[in-house]
PDB file of C-alpha atoms in Angstrom:
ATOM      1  CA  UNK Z 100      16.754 -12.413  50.130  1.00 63.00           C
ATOM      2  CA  UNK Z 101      14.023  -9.945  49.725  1.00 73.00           C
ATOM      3  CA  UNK Z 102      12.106  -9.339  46.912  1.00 89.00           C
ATOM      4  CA  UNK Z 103      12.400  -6.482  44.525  1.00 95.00           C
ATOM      5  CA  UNK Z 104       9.526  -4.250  43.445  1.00 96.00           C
ATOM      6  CA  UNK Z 105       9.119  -2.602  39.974  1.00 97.00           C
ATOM      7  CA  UNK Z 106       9.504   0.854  39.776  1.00 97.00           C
ATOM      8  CA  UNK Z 107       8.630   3.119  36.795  1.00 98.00           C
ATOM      9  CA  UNK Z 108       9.415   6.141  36.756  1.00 98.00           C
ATOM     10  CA  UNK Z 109       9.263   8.877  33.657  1.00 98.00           C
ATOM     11  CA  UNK Z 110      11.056  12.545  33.273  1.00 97.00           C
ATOM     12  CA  UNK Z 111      10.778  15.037  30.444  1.00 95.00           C
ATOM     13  CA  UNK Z 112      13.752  16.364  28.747  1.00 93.00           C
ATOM     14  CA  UNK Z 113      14.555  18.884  26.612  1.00 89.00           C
ATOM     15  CA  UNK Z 114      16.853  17.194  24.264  1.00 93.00           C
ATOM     16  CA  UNK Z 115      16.058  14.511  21.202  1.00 94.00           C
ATOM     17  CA  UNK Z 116      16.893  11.521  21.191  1.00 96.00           C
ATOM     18  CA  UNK Z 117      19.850  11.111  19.084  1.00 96.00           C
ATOM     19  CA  UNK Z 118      22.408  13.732  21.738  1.00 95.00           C
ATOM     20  CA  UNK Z 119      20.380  11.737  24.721  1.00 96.00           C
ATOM     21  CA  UNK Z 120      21.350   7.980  23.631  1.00 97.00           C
ATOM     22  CA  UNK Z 121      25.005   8.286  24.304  1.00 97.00           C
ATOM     23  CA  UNK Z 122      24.440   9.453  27.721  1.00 97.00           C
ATOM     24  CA  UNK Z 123      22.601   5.731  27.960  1.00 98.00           C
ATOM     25  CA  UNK Z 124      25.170   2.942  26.502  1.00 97.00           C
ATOM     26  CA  UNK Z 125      28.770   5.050  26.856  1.00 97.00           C
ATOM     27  CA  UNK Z 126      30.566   4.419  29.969  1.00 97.00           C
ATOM     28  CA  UNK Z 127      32.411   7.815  29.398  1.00 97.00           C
ATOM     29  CA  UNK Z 128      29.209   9.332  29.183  1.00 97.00           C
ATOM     30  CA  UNK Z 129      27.170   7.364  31.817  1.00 97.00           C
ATOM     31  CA  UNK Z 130      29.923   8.381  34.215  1.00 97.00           C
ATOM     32  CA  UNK Z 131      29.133  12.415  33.938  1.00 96.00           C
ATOM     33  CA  UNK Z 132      25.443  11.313  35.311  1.00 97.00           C
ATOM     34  CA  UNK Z 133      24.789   7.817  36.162  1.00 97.00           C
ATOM     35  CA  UNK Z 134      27.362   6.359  38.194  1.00 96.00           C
ATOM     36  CA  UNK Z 135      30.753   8.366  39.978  1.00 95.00           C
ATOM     37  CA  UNK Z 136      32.698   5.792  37.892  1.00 97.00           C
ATOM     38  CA  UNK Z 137      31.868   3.630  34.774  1.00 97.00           C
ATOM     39  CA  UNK Z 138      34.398   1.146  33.412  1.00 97.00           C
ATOM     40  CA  UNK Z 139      33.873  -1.489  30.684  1.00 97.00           C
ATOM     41  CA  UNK Z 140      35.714  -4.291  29.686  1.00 95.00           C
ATOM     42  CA  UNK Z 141      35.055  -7.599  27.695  1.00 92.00           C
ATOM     43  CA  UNK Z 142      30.972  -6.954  27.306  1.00 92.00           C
ATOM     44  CA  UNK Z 143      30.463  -6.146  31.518  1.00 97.00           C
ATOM     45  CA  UNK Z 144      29.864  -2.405  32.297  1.00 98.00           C
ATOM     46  CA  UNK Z 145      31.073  -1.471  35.928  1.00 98.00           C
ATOM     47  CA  UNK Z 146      29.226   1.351  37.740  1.00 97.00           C
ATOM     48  CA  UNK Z 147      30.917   2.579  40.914  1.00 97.00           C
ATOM     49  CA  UNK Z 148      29.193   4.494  43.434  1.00 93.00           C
ATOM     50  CA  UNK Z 149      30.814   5.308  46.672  1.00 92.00           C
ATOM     51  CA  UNK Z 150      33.416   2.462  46.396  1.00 88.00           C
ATOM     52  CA  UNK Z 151      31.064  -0.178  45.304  1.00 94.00           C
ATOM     53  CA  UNK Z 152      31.170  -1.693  41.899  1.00 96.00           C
ATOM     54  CA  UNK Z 153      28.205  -3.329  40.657  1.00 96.00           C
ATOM     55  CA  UNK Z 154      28.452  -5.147  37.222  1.00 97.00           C
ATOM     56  CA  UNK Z 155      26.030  -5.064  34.415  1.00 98.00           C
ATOM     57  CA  UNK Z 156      25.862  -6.402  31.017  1.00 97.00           C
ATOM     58  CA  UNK Z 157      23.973  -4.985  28.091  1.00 97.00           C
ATOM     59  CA  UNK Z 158      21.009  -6.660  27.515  1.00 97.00           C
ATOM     60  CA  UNK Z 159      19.804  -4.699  24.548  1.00 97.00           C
ATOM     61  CA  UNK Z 160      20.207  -1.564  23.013  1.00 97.00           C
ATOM     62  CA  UNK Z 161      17.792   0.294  20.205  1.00 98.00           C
ATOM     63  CA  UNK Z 162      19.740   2.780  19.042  1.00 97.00           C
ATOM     64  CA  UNK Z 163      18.351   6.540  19.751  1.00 97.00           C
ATOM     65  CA  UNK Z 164      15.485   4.073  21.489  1.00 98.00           C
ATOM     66  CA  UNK Z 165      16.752   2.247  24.949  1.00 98.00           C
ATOM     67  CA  UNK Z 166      19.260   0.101  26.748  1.00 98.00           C
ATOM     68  CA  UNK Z 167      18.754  -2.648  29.137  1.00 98.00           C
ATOM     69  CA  UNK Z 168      21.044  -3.573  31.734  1.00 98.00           C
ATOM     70  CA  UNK Z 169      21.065  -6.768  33.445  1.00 97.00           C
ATOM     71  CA  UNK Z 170      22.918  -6.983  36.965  1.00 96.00           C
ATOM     72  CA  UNK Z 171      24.987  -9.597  37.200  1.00 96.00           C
ATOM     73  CA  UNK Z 172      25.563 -10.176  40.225  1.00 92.00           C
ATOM     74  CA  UNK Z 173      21.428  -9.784  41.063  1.00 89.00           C
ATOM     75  CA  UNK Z 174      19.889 -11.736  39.051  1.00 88.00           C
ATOM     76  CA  UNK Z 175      17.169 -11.691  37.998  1.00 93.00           C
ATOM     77  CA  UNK Z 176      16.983  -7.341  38.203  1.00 96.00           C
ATOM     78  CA  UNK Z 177      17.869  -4.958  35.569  1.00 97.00           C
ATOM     79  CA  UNK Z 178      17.368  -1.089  34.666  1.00 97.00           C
ATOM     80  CA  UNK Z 179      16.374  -0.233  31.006  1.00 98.00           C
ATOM     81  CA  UNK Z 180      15.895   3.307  30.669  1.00 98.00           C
ATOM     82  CA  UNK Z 181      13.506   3.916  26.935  1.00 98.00           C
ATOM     83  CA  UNK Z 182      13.490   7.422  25.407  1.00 98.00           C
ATOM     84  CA  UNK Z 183      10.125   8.259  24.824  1.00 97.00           C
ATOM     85  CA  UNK Z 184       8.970  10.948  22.281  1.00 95.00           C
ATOM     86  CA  UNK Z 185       5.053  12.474  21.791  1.00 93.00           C
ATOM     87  CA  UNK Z 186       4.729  12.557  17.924  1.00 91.00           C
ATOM     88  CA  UNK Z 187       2.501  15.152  17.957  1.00 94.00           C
ATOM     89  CA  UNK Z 188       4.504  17.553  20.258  1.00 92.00           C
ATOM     90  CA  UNK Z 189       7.614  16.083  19.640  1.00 91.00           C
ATOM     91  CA  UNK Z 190       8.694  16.599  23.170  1.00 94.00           C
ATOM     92  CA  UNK Z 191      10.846  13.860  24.744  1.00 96.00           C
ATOM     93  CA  UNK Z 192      10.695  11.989  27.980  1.00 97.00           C
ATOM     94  CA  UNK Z 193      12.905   9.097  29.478  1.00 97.00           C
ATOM     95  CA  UNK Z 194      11.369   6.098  30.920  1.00 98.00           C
ATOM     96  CA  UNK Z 195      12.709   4.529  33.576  1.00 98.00           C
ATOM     97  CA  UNK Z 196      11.952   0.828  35.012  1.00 98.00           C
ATOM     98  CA  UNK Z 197      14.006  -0.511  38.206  1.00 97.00           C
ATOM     99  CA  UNK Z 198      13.817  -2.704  40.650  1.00 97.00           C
ATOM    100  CA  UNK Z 199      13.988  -1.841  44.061  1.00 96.00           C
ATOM    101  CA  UNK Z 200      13.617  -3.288  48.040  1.00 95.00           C
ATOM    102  CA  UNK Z 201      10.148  -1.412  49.226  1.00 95.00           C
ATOM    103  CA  UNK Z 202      12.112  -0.144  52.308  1.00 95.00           C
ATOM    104  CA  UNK Z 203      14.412   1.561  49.567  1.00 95.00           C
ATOM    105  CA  UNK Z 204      11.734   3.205  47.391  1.00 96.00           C
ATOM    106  CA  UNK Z 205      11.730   6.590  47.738  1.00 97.00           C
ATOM    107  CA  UNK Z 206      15.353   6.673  48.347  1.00 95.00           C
ATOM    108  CA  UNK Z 207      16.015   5.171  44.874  1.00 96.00           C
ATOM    109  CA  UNK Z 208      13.234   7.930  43.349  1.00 97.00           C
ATOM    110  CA  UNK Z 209      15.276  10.465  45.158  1.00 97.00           C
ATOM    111  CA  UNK Z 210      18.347   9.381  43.526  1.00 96.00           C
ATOM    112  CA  UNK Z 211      16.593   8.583  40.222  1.00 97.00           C
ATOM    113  CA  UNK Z 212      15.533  12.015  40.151  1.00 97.00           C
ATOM    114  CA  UNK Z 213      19.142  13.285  41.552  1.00 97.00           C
ATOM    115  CA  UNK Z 214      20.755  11.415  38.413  1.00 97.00           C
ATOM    116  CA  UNK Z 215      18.621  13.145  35.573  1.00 97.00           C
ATOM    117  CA  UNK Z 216      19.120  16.390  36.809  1.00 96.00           C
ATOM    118  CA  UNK Z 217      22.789  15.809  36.466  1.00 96.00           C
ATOM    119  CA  UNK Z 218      22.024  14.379  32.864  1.00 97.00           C
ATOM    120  CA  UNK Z 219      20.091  17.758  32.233  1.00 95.00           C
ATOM    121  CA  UNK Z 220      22.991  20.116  33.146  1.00 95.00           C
ATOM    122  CA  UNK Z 221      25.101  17.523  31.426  1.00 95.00           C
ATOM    123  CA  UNK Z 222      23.403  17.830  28.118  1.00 94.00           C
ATOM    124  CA  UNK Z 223      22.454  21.577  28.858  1.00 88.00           C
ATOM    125  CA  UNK Z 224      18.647  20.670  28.220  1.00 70.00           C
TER     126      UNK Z 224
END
């Protein structure tokens, strides 16, 4: 199996963090941006994309902070997406980490960047 490289990636939004964090841990409110489907049962989050479910559990959560998922199914990979805010400017930014196969890099940016713009229009920010 090949191995997965790190990817970090970081967007501004214009929201705060306490109407963003929702859109992070609830499956009814991952599926308006995340995934076409989200369904959770028993502690295991399923996101479906095109027919395929892939199944997650929580690893952490700091509330209005960040969530980690952990695939379980691809161990050892997870996403953990961390809101991020400047305390001077009090703007607010989430950061992303991911791992990805190198030959699927800039897809998964693509459709990284894809996702938060549906999150934007989502949240109206």
């Amino acid at each position: 199996m090949a191995e997965k490289i790190k990817l970090n990636l970081e967007f501004v939004l214009n929201s705060s963090p306490r109407i963003l964090f929702p859109y992070l841990q609830e499956p009814n409110e991952l599926a308006q941006w995340f995934a076409d489907d989200v369904n959770y049962h028993d502690g295991t989050y399923e996101f479906v994309w095109d027919d395929e479910t892939n199944r997650a559990k929580l690893a952490s959560s700091k509330e209005n902070k960040s969530v980690k998922f952990k695939w379980i199914d691809d161990e050892p990979y997870y996403f953990e997406i961390e809101i991020i805010q400047d305390e001077l400017t009090n703007d607010v930014a989430l950061s992303i980490t991911d791992f990805v196969k190198e030959e699927s890099l800039e897809d998964r940016k693509q459709i990284w960047a894809n996702s938060i713009g549906y999150l934007q229009s989502v949240i109206g920010a």
